[in-house]
Structures are given as C-alpha cells and as structure tokens.
Tab-separated table of C-alpha atoms and ligand atoms in Angstrom:
chain	number	residue	atom	x	y	z
U	346	MET	CA	0.000	0.000	0.000
U	347	THR	CA	2.832	2.392	0.782
U	348	ASP	CA	3.796	2.351	-2.915
U	349	LEU	CA	0.338	3.443	-3.931
U	350	PRO	CA	-0.234	7.148	-4.546
U	351	PRO	CA	-2.103	8.536	-1.504
U	352	LEU	CA	-5.162	9.133	-3.713
U	353	PHE	CA	-5.592	5.359	-3.653
U	354	HIS	CA	-5.021	4.771	0.043
U	355	PRO	CA	-8.211	3.343	1.559
U	356	LEU	CA	-9.830	5.371	4.321
U	357	THR	CA	-11.888	3.857	7.112
U	358	ILE	CA	-14.494	6.073	8.746
U	359	ARG	CA	-16.385	4.390	11.576
U	360	ASP	CA	-17.285	0.941	10.136
U	361	LEU	CA	-17.043	1.845	6.460
U	362	GLU	CA	-13.957	1.481	4.291
U	363	PHE	CA	-13.664	3.873	1.353
U	364	PRO	CA	-11.444	2.043	-1.168
U	365	SER	CA	-9.878	5.292	-2.405
U	366	ARG	CA	-10.076	9.031	-1.742
U	367	ILE	CA	-12.052	9.771	-4.919
U	368	VAL	CA	-15.714	10.657	-4.330
U	369	ILE	CA	-18.233	11.425	-7.050
U	370	SER	CA	-19.742	14.743	-5.953
U	371	PRO	CA	-23.518	15.053	-5.477
U	372	MET	CA	-25.003	16.384	-8.719
U	373	ASP	CA	-28.728	16.930	-9.074
U	374	THR	CA	-30.107	15.752	-12.404
U	375	TYR	CA	-33.643	17.134	-11.931
U	376	THR	CA	-35.269	14.182	-13.694
U	377	ALA	CA	-37.453	12.522	-11.061
U	378	ASP	CA	-41.207	12.403	-11.088
U	379	GLU	CA	-42.741	12.892	-7.626
U	380	GLY	CA	-39.251	12.361	-6.217
U	381	VAL	CA	-38.971	8.776	-7.411
U	382	PRO	CA	-35.724	7.556	-9.004
U	383	ASN	CA	-36.257	6.099	-12.479
U	384	ASP	CA	-34.278	4.441	-15.299
U	385	TRP	CA	-32.321	7.636	-15.884
U	386	HIS	CA	-31.014	7.621	-12.318
U	387	PHE	CA	-30.176	3.925	-12.453
U	388	ALA	CA	-28.200	4.277	-15.681
U	389	HIS	CA	-26.545	7.532	-14.585
U	390	TYR	CA	-25.358	6.172	-11.221
U	391	SER	CA	-24.424	2.784	-12.675
U	392	LYS	CA	-21.848	4.481	-14.898
U	393	PHE	CA	-20.210	5.941	-11.815
U	394	ALA	CA	-20.335	2.574	-10.024
U	395	MET	CA	-18.481	0.934	-12.912
U	396	GLY	CA	-15.854	3.678	-12.799
U	397	ARG	CA	-14.953	2.387	-9.300
U	398	PRO	CA	-14.516	5.564	-7.245
U	399	GLY	CA	-13.965	5.487	-3.483
U	400	ALA	CA	-17.606	6.540	-3.077
U	401	VAL	CA	-20.549	8.085	-4.858
U	402	ILE	CA	-22.788	10.680	-3.221
U	403	VAL	CA	-26.235	10.640	-4.785
U	404	GLU	CA	-27.641	14.065	-5.617
U	405	ALA	CA	-29.586	16.479	-3.374
U	406	THR	CA	-32.723	14.636	-2.305
U	407	GLY	CA	-35.653	16.272	-0.522
U	408	VAL	CA	-36.498	15.293	3.043
U	409	SER	CA	-40.086	16.225	2.179
U	410	ARG	CA	-42.116	17.010	-0.907
U	411	GLN	CA	-42.072	20.659	0.091
U	412	GLY	CA	-38.297	20.521	0.592
U	413	ARG	CA	-37.485	19.557	-3.001
U	414	ILE	CA	-35.742	22.297	-4.935
U	415	THR	CA	-37.547	21.698	-8.249
U	416	ASN	CA	-40.316	19.460	-9.514
U	417	GLY	CA	-37.586	17.138	-10.840
U	418	CYS	CA	-35.675	16.607	-7.587
U	419	MET	CA	-35.683	13.254	-5.880
U	420	GLY	CA	-37.199	12.637	-2.458
U	421	ILE	CA	-36.685	10.227	0.404
U	422	TYR	CA	-39.942	10.678	2.296
U	423	ALA	CA	-42.166	7.864	0.966
U	424	PRO	CA	-41.959	4.075	0.544
U	425	GLU	CA	-41.676	4.360	-3.257
U	426	HIS	CA	-38.490	6.397	-2.832
U	427	ILE	CA	-36.918	3.751	-0.610
U	428	GLU	CA	-37.855	1.081	-3.118
U	429	GLY	CA	-36.618	3.159	-6.080
U	430	PHE	CA	-33.213	3.815	-4.539
U	431	ARG	CA	-32.658	0.128	-3.699
U	432	ARG	CA	-31.906	-0.691	-7.312
U	433	ILE	CA	-29.146	1.927	-7.307
U	434	THR	CA	-27.648	0.958	-3.944
U	435	ASP	CA	-27.738	-2.769	-4.844
U	436	PHE	CA	-25.735	-2.087	-7.984
U	437	MET	CA	-23.235	0.039	-6.021
U	438	LYS	CA	-22.763	-2.865	-3.588
U	439	TYR	CA	-22.278	-5.292	-6.507
U	440	ASN	CA	-19.425	-3.033	-7.648
U	441	GLY	CA	-17.998	-2.574	-4.151
U	442	VAL	CA	-18.580	1.180	-4.216
U	443	PRO	CA	-19.787	2.868	-0.988
U	444	CYS	CA	-22.782	5.044	-1.705
U	445	GLY	CA	-24.099	8.018	0.249
U	446	LEU	CA	-27.273	10.041	-0.087
U	447	GLN	CA	-27.295	13.817	0.195
U	448	ILE	CA	-30.440	14.794	2.094
U	449	GLY	CA	-31.617	18.370	2.053
U	450	HIS	CA	-34.349	20.944	2.081
U	451	GLY	CA	-34.468	23.672	-0.547
U	452	GLY	CA	-35.690	26.384	1.839
U	453	ARG	CA	-36.216	29.702	0.093
U	454	LYS	CA	-34.751	28.189	-3.082
U	455	SER	CA	-37.562	25.576	-3.249
U	456	SER	CA	-40.219	25.622	-5.947
U	457	THR	CA	-37.793	26.863	-8.585
U	458	GLN	CA	-36.983	26.136	-12.191
U	459	ARG	CA	-34.645	23.397	-13.308
U	460	PRO	CA	-31.248	24.920	-14.259
U	461	TRP	CA	-31.866	24.499	-17.975
U	462	ASP	CA	-35.108	26.487	-17.563
U	463	GLY	CA	-33.293	29.331	-15.818
U	464	SER	CA	-32.841	28.354	-12.122
U	465	GLY	CA	-35.192	31.177	-11.135
U	466	PRO	CA	-38.585	31.184	-9.479
U	467	LEU	CA	-41.260	29.298	-11.434
U	468	THR	CA	-43.032	31.526	-13.942
U	469	ARG	CA	-46.614	31.517	-15.149
U	470	ALA	CA	-45.380	29.831	-18.349
U	471	ASN	CA	-43.690	27.052	-16.316
U	472	ILE	CA	-46.877	26.495	-14.330
U	473	ASP	CA	-49.000	26.466	-17.471
U	474	ALA	CA	-46.592	23.876	-18.862
U	475	GLY	CA	-47.362	21.576	-15.920
U	476	GLU	CA	-44.883	22.580	-13.221
U	477	GLU	CA	-46.309	22.852	-9.720
U	478	ALA	CA	-45.397	25.817	-7.539
U	479	TRP	CA	-45.483	25.707	-3.753
U	480	GLU	CA	-44.706	27.941	-0.803
U	481	PRO	CA	-41.005	28.072	0.059
U	482	TRP	CA	-39.957	28.260	3.724
U	483	GLY	CA	-36.979	29.997	5.254
U	484	PRO	CA	-35.615	31.388	8.491
U	485	SER	CA	-37.036	34.833	7.668
U	486	ALA	CA	-39.392	36.392	5.155
U	487	VAL	CA	-36.424	37.503	3.046
U	488	PRO	CA	-36.407	36.492	-0.634
U	489	LEU	CA	-33.233	35.289	-2.322
U	490	SER	CA	-33.354	38.316	-4.574
U	491	GLU	CA	-35.763	40.731	-6.158
U	492	GLY	CA	-38.546	38.921	-7.975
U	493	TRP	CA	-38.155	35.746	-5.929
U	494	ALA	CA	-40.932	34.382	-3.696
U	495	ILE	CA	-40.975	35.703	-0.138
U	496	PRO	CA	-40.486	32.579	1.972
U	497	LYS	CA	-42.688	31.838	4.955
U	498	ALA	CA	-40.642	32.553	8.082
U	499	MET	CA	-40.627	29.237	9.920
U	500	GLY	CA	-42.205	29.160	13.354
U	501	GLN	CA	-41.388	26.644	16.067
U	502	ALA	CA	-43.882	24.124	14.648
U	503	GLU	CA	-42.248	24.210	11.203
U	504	ILE	CA	-38.775	23.981	12.711
U	505	ASP	CA	-39.839	20.910	14.703
U	506	LEU	CA	-41.475	19.397	11.626
U	507	VAL	CA	-38.454	19.813	9.337
U	508	ARG	CA	-36.019	18.602	12.013
U	509	GLY	CA	-38.119	15.442	12.265
U	510	GLU	CA	-38.225	15.114	8.478
U	511	PHE	CA	-34.423	15.134	8.334
U	512	ALA	CA	-34.298	12.358	10.940
U	513	GLN	CA	-36.903	10.294	9.075
U	514	ALA	CA	-35.109	10.878	5.759
U	515	ALA	CA	-31.929	9.472	7.311
U	516	VAL	CA	-33.820	6.408	8.568
U	517	ASN	CA	-35.260	5.984	5.058
U	518	ALA	CA	-31.798	6.339	3.481
U	519	VAL	CA	-30.542	3.496	5.662
U	520	ALA	CA	-33.579	1.408	4.685
U	521	ALA	CA	-32.847	2.156	1.018
U	522	GLY	CA	-29.384	0.602	1.400
U	523	PHE	CA	-27.166	3.689	1.520
U	524	ASP	CA	-23.833	3.235	3.296
U	525	PHE	CA	-23.611	6.792	4.544
U	526	VAL	CA	-25.495	10.084	4.605
U	527	GLU	CA	-24.522	13.640	3.721
U	528	ILE	CA	-26.588	16.516	5.117
U	529	HIS	CA	-26.873	19.372	2.627
U	530	MET	CA	-26.007	22.500	4.597
U	531	ALA	CA	-24.655	24.469	1.635
U	532	HIS	CA	-25.545	26.576	-1.403
U	533	GLY	CA	-28.261	28.796	0.076
U	534	TYR	CA	-30.712	25.989	0.777
U	535	LEU	CA	-32.607	25.807	4.049
U	536	LEU	CA	-29.846	24.888	6.513
U	537	GLN	CA	-27.301	27.286	5.028
U	538	SER	CA	-29.905	30.032	4.969
U	539	PHE	CA	-30.213	29.597	8.738
U	540	VAL	CA	-26.493	30.127	9.410
U	541	SER	CA	-26.046	33.122	7.120
U	542	PRO	CA	-26.924	36.565	8.519
U	543	ILE	CA	-28.013	37.569	5.018
U	544	SER	CA	-30.975	35.190	5.038
U	545	ASN	CA	-31.491	34.718	8.786
U	546	GLN	CA	-32.820	37.924	10.324
U	547	ARG	CA	-34.639	36.291	13.231
U	548	ASN	CA	-34.401	37.658	16.718
U	549	ASP	CA	-35.415	34.490	18.572
U	550	SER	CA	-33.113	31.667	19.725
U	551	TYR	CA	-32.718	30.440	16.093
U	552	GLY	CA	-31.237	33.722	14.923
U	553	GLY	CA	-29.164	36.679	16.024
U	554	ASP	CA	-25.587	35.773	16.892
U	555	LEU	CA	-23.560	32.910	15.449
U	556	GLN	CA	-24.710	30.473	18.155
U	557	GLY	CA	-28.357	31.236	17.398
U	558	ARG	CA	-27.960	30.989	13.637
U	559	MET	CA	-26.114	27.659	13.895
U	560	ARG	CA	-28.702	26.216	16.278
U	561	PHE	CA	-31.133	24.644	13.794
U	562	PRO	CA	-28.503	23.021	11.508
U	563	LEU	CA	-26.734	21.668	14.615
U	564	GLU	CA	-30.006	20.246	15.918
U	565	VAL	CA	-30.481	18.578	12.528
U	566	ALA	CA	-26.959	17.132	12.718
U	567	GLU	CA	-27.785	15.716	16.155
U	568	VAL	CA	-31.066	14.057	15.160
U	569	VAL	CA	-29.621	12.627	11.946
U	570	ARG	CA	-26.627	11.234	13.831
U	571	ALA	CA	-29.003	9.597	16.309
U	572	ALA	CA	-31.172	8.197	13.483
U	573	ILE	CA	-28.433	6.245	11.691
U	574	PRO	CA	-26.296	3.365	12.958
U	575	GLU	CA	-23.315	4.263	15.135
U	576	GLY	CA	-20.953	2.708	12.581
U	577	MET	CA	-22.277	4.703	9.630
U	578	PRO	CA	-20.312	7.787	8.484
U	579	LEU	CA	-22.073	11.135	8.378
U	580	PHE	CA	-20.951	13.985	6.120
U	581	ALA	CA	-22.135	17.597	6.037
U	582	ARG	CA	-21.638	19.798	2.985
U	583	ILE	CA	-21.290	23.426	3.982
U	584	SER	CA	-20.777	26.697	2.176
U	585	CYS	CA	-17.516	27.831	3.751
U	586	GLU	CA	-18.364	31.427	2.933
U	587	ASP	CA	-21.165	33.353	1.250
U	588	GLY	CA	-18.735	35.593	-0.581
U	589	MET	CA	-21.136	38.491	0.031
U	590	GLU	CA	-20.845	41.707	1.975
U	591	GLY	CA	-22.026	41.087	5.556
U	592	GLY	CA	-22.413	37.361	4.933
U	593	TRP	CA	-21.164	34.073	6.352
U	594	THR	CA	-17.355	33.890	6.570
U	595	LEU	CA	-14.639	31.258	6.657
U	596	GLU	CA	-14.001	32.200	10.299
U	597	ASP	CA	-17.655	31.323	11.018
U	598	SER	CA	-17.102	28.004	9.230
U	599	VAL	CA	-14.198	27.144	11.527
U	600	VAL	CA	-16.548	27.490	14.529
U	601	PHE	CA	-19.366	25.682	12.722
U	602	ALA	CA	-17.154	22.758	11.657
U	603	ALA	CA	-16.005	22.273	15.256
U	604	GLU	CA	-19.618	22.212	16.449
U	605	LEU	CA	-20.554	19.766	13.680
U	606	LYS	CA	-17.658	17.527	14.626
U	607	ALA	CA	-18.779	17.595	18.267
U	608	ARG	CA	-22.167	16.302	17.109
U	609	GLY	CA	-20.742	13.342	15.240
U	610	ILE	CA	-20.211	14.722	11.741
U	611	ASP	CA	-17.257	12.751	10.378
U	612	VAL	CA	-16.491	14.698	7.196
U	613	VAL	CA	-17.069	18.351	6.360
U	614	ASP	CA	-17.490	18.666	2.583
U	615	CYS	CA	-16.200	22.145	1.749
U	616	SER	CA	-18.098	24.097	-0.876
U	617	SER	CA	-19.167	27.759	-0.893
U	618	GLY	CA	-21.757	30.340	-1.869
U	619	GLY	CA	-25.238	29.855	-3.260
U	620	ASN	CA	-27.009	32.343	-1.035
U	621	SER	CA	-27.706	34.604	-3.973
U	622	PRO	CA	-28.952	33.961	-7.508
U	623	LYS	CA	-25.388	34.306	-8.774
U	624	GLY	CA	-24.632	30.587	-8.827
U	625	ALA	CA	-23.946	27.640	-6.582
U	626	THR	CA	-20.494	28.591	-5.398
U	627	ASN	CA	-18.979	31.792	-4.070
U	628	ALA	CA	-19.277	34.058	-7.091
U	629	ASN	CA	-16.325	36.194	-6.016
U	630	LEU	CA	-13.884	33.317	-5.882
U	631	LYS	CA	-11.446	33.206	-8.790
U	632	ARG	CA	-11.999	29.917	-10.623
U	633	GLY	CA	-8.997	27.661	-11.169
U	634	PRO	CA	-7.893	24.115	-10.351
U	635	GLY	CA	-8.999	23.208	-6.841
U	636	TYR	CA	-10.249	26.728	-6.132
U	637	GLN	CA	-12.058	25.617	-2.956
U	638	VAL	CA	-9.280	23.351	-1.633
U	639	PRO	CA	-8.030	26.113	0.745
U	640	TYR	CA	-11.353	25.800	2.645
U	641	ALA	CA	-10.879	22.067	3.190
U	642	GLU	CA	-7.265	22.644	4.148
U	643	ARG	CA	-8.066	25.304	6.746
U	644	LEU	CA	-10.913	23.412	8.431
U	645	ARG	CA	-8.873	20.201	8.505
U	646	ALA	CA	-5.875	21.973	10.066
U	647	GLU	CA	-7.744	24.179	12.533
U	648	VAL	CA	-10.598	21.933	13.590
U	649	GLY	CA	-9.000	18.515	13.156
U	650	VAL	CA	-12.054	17.271	11.282
U	651	LYS	CA	-11.823	15.185	8.127
U	652	THR	CA	-12.601	17.244	5.048
U	653	GLN	CA	-13.629	16.732	1.449
U	654	ALA	CA	-12.379	19.199	-1.148
U	655	VAL	CA	-14.406	20.012	-4.251
U	656	GLY	CA	-14.294	22.317	-7.250
U	657	LEU	CA	-12.387	21.954	-10.522
U	658	ILE	CA	-10.394	18.944	-9.403
U	659	ARG	CA	-9.789	17.353	-12.789
U	660	GLU	CA	-6.212	16.103	-13.034
U	661	PRO	CA	-5.102	12.895	-11.265
U	662	GLU	CA	-1.742	14.436	-10.305
U	663	PHE	CA	-3.443	17.441	-8.730
U	664	ALA	CA	-6.001	15.292	-6.891
U	665	ASN	CA	-3.196	13.118	-5.565
U	666	ARG	CA	-1.244	16.127	-4.349
U	667	VAL	CA	-4.269	17.436	-2.432
U	668	ILE	CA	-4.370	14.160	-0.507
U	669	ALA	CA	-0.582	13.686	-0.258
U	670	GLU	CA	-0.079	17.185	1.136
U	671	GLY	CA	-2.775	16.635	3.750
U	672	ARG	CA	-4.974	19.406	2.418
U	673	ALA	CA	-8.092	17.172	2.478
U	674	ASP	CA	-8.995	13.574	3.240
U	675	LEU	CA	-11.222	13.098	0.205
U	676	VAL	CA	-11.571	14.819	-3.165
U	677	ALA	CA	-14.955	15.166	-4.835
U	678	ILE	CA	-15.127	15.035	-8.615
U	679	GLY	CA	-18.145	16.725	-10.176
U	680	ARG	CA	-18.413	17.781	-13.809
U	681	GLN	CA	-15.263	15.906	-14.788
U	682	ALA	CA	-17.133	12.718	-13.856
U	683	LEU	CA	-20.007	13.715	-16.141
U	684	VAL	CA	-17.469	13.977	-18.965
U	685	ASP	CA	-15.670	10.818	-17.899
U	686	PRO	CA	-17.567	8.505	-15.508
U	687	PHE	CA	-14.492	6.217	-15.589
U	688	TRP	CA	-12.269	9.015	-14.259
U	689	PRO	CA	-11.232	7.017	-11.155
U	690	LEU	CA	-10.051	4.083	-13.300
U	691	HIS	CA	-8.384	6.445	-15.744
U	692	ALA	CA	-6.539	7.938	-12.767
U	693	VAL	CA	-5.458	4.396	-11.870
U	694	GLN	CA	-4.130	4.020	-15.438
U	695	HIS	CA	-2.410	7.385	-15.225
U	696	PHE	CA	-0.405	6.209	-12.209
U	697	ASP	CA	0.150	2.784	-13.809
U	698	ILE	CA	-0.740	0.933	-10.619
U	699	ASP	CA	-2.998	-1.719	-12.120
U	700	PRO	CA	-1.239	-3.370	-15.080
U	701	ASP	CA	-3.562	-6.389	-14.903
U	702	PHE	CA	-6.773	-4.298	-14.944
U	703	LYS	CA	-7.813	-5.944	-11.674
U	704	ARG	CA	-9.530	-2.776	-10.453
U	705	TRP	CA	-11.854	-2.746	-13.448
U	706	PRO	CA	-15.181	-4.592	-13.485
U	707	HIS	CA	-14.141	-8.250	-13.614
U	708	GLN	CA	-16.215	-8.681	-16.753
U	709	TYR	CA	-13.641	-6.455	-18.511
U	710	THR	CA	-10.425	-7.558	-16.788
U	711	TRP	CA	-9.633	-10.661	-18.881
U	712	TRP	CA	-10.154	-8.808	-22.141
U	713	LEU	CA	-8.414	-5.601	-21.270
U	714	GLU	CA	-5.306	-7.325	-19.938
U	715	LYS	CA	-4.803	-9.172	-23.242
U	716	TRP	CA	-5.807	-6.149	-25.281
U	717	ASP	CA	-3.224	-4.010	-23.471
U	718	LYS	CA	-0.457	-6.619	-23.860
U	719	GLY	CA	-1.239	-6.814	-27.581
U	720	ILE	CA	-1.088	-3.042	-27.995
U	721	LYS	CA	2.217	-2.836	-26.120
U	722	ALA	CA	3.714	-5.712	-28.147
U	723	SER	CA	2.765	-4.069	-31.430
U	724	GLN	CA	4.175	-0.750	-30.213
U	725	ARG	CA	7.486	-2.480	-29.327
U	726	ALA	CA	7.568	-4.180	-32.724
U	727	ALA	CA	6.929	-0.873	-34.473
U	728	ALA	CA	9.745	0.761	-32.530
U	729	GLU	CA	12.291	-1.968	-33.417
J	342	LIG	C1	-25.189	19.168	-12.741
J	342	LIG	C2	-24.766	19.585	-11.353
J	342	LIG	C3	-25.610	19.357	-10.297
J	342	LIG	C4	-25.210	19.663	-8.982
J	342	LIG	N1	-26.021	19.321	-7.933
J	342	LIG	C5	-25.552	19.398	-6.678
J	342	LIG	C6	-26.250	18.798	-5.609
J	342	LIG	O1	-27.254	18.113	-5.802
J	342	LIG	N2	-25.759	18.980	-4.360
J	342	LIG	C7	-24.607	19.675	-4.125
J	342	LIG	O2	-24.205	19.805	-2.991
J	342	LIG	N3	-23.890	20.203	-5.146
J	342	LIG	C8	-24.308	20.047	-6.398
J	342	LIG	N4	-23.551	20.498	-7.435
J	342	LIG	C9	-22.199	21.022	-7.162
J	342	LIG	C10	-21.159	19.892	-7.334
J	342	LIG	O3	-21.338	18.863	-6.391
J	342	LIG	C11	-19.724	20.439	-7.188
J	342	LIG	O4	-19.574	20.941	-5.897
J	342	LIG	C12	-19.425	21.533	-8.216
J	342	LIG	O5	-19.861	21.146	-9.503
J	342	LIG	C13	-17.929	21.845	-8.264
J	342	LIG	O6	-17.192	20.687	-8.564
J	342	LIG	P1	-16.656	20.364	-10.077
J	342	LIG	O7	-15.827	21.529	-10.516
J	342	LIG	O8	-15.822	19.106	-9.901
J	342	LIG	O9	-17.827	20.150	-10.958
J	342	LIG	C14	-23.945	20.253	-8.752
J	342	LIG	C15	-23.127	20.532	-9.848
J	342	LIG	C16	-23.503	20.186	-11.134
J	342	LIG	C17	-22.561	20.433	-12.266
C-alpha cells in the first residue's frame, strides 16, 4: 500500500472502508417524477459505479415534498423512494462502491426552475406547462433576490417538523441501502440560509448571533446522527463562505465545523456560496484548479475534522497532491465525472498501478489485460 499514490489509500471512517479518496460529488439531475428515481437515475449512477470511485454521493434529495428544490428533484420521504433507490444501492454494492445520499431541504430556493429552464422562481409559463409551484420556507421572510418568492418565516412548529423530516429521511436512506449520509447544509438551501446573517434575520433563539444561527442546523446534525447506525459515516456539505458583503465567513465556518464535529459529523465537505442567484459557489472566488481546496485545508488543520475538497479537481496528479499534502482527506469530482464517468479508473491508469486491470469490473479484466499486452507488443515491434 505504501507504494500506492495517496489518492488510492483506503480510508476507514467508523465501520465503512472507502477504497480510495475519490468521491463522485452530489449532482442533481432534476429528472425525477414525484421524487422517485427512475431508469435515468439507475443508468446515470451505474456508470459511476463501474468507474470504481472510493464513493458516490447521490444528488440532493428532498427530506419532504415541500423541501425539493424543483419538480424534478428526488425525495426520500415515501416508501416508493426507498424502493426506487434500492436498485441503485444494490448495484453500487455489486461493484464494491460505498454510496451516500445527500439529504436536504431547498428552503427559500424551493419551488424553482430546473437549471436548464433558468434556475429562477417558477413563472406563469412554467406552471402552465405543468410545473407545480409551492410555498417556500426559510428562516425569515427575506427572498433570495428581487422577484423571488418571499419565503414563509418558519415558526417553532415548522422547525420541529423539518427537524423530524431530516431524521426520518436518514432512517429511510438506511432502509434504502445507503452506506452513509450527507446533510446538505450548503448553497443557500434551508440549513445554510439559517447560518447566514443575510438570510437569517430572526431575533429568537434560532437567529441573532452565530450560536443562534447555527442552532437549527446543529439540531439537525444531532437528530440525523441519532437516526443512523453508530458505525455509519455522516458527512455535512457546507458553504464555507457566502462571498457576500455582511455574509457568512470562513471564520464562522471554523466554529461551525467544530460544532458539527462535536455532534458526530465525520467529514465536512467544503463548498461555498449559493445564497444569492449568482450561482452555486462563491461568485467572487477566482476559478482555477482546486479553487475551494483552501477551505478544506483550513478546516482540517484548525478543527482537526476530516474534510472533502471540491471544485475543478480534474487532473489525477493534482487530486493526488491534495491528498498527499494533507490538504483534504477526500476529493470530490463533479463535472469531470459527467465527462468521464471512468475518471477514477483512468486515474489508476495514469499512475500505472494496475497493469492487470484488476480494479476494473471483472467482466472487462480478462479482455483488457490481453488487449493491453497486444497493444504494447505491437508498439514495441513498431519501434524496433
Ligand atoms: C449538474 C450539477 C448538479 C449539482 N447538484 C448538486 C447537488 O445536488 N448537491 C450539491 O451539494 N452540489 C451540487 N452540485 C455542485 C457539485 O457537487 C460540485 O460541488 C461543483 O460542480 C464543483 O465541482 P466540479 O468543478 O468538480 O464540478 C452540482 C453541480 C452540477 C454540475
């Protein structure tokens, strides 16, 4: 193992072994009907399973019907969801790939358009075309931006309800065969909108100072931790900063990550932004390879919590360096995996650590080994 590049060192968290440090990032595909996974989801996630990453995190999935972001988002609040996901988790297990579910609530960004329709609030034309609009909830009656729906400011009853829905969603995820859970606390959705002073303008015990604003997400972390088996890892994706004047900062995230860790969160998945219509990640951050890695590095160093880095991690050498240099424990691959679902195995090839193709699906191994030998022999002959 010591000869293996650190990107391929297994990592054990609680009772689960991640065979490598490569995680397929949660990516919503907005293609469900009433939250139920269908053939699209099975085929889409099966590609990733065959690419043999260290884990796959299935896209943002609503803890309630009301908590879905769009009409096309999946849910984990009814028996048909549990049943629908089983096909996906069974195939992940067949391939030996740990699979997590990202559970979330859209908050004031619920009842919106799919990205390819504009990512904005649903319009009359969308509704006439069959989309259903519903009332979004949030910490305060503050819309995301001008022209967006004013969310209902959640009272104690709604807070209690949604907390319970997160716990039940986690129970359902376990029943659906997931190996771990990620709580979506990022990108301007409900839980992130509670921590950020831009969206949380409450003056009760769920608002005000940092402790008050963190209270609801931390309560959710507690109930989800209690709802899943002790040996099951629990991740939380956070927005490490809003990137907006007067917003949530990286210093706040250091405090938040420590509190999450104290409540049994094993991995903090370090993203940013989303609390404005300007896009999912901190709009002010200069884009470049691994542009959010410094977040993962800082939280890992200062809090001593395991972290996952994400954002334009595309090259195997770069991904390996992030792990080798101790900047993060896991790297999440997003769009690059859409382009190349076999990215983890191509990274294996890049480092030339599997000459016999043993890491590939065994149905391919026999053929690829001989194919590769033949190619190399003909290349040698051509060079002579
Ligand atoms: C199609 C698509 C859907 C996404 N959906 C989610 C999601 O469901 N949950 C989430 O936390 N992030 C989501 N993201 C953000 C990605 O997980 C990732 O953080 C982002 O794309 C940056 O990584 P990348 O440069 O490797 O793509 C999505 C990104 C894309 C491209």
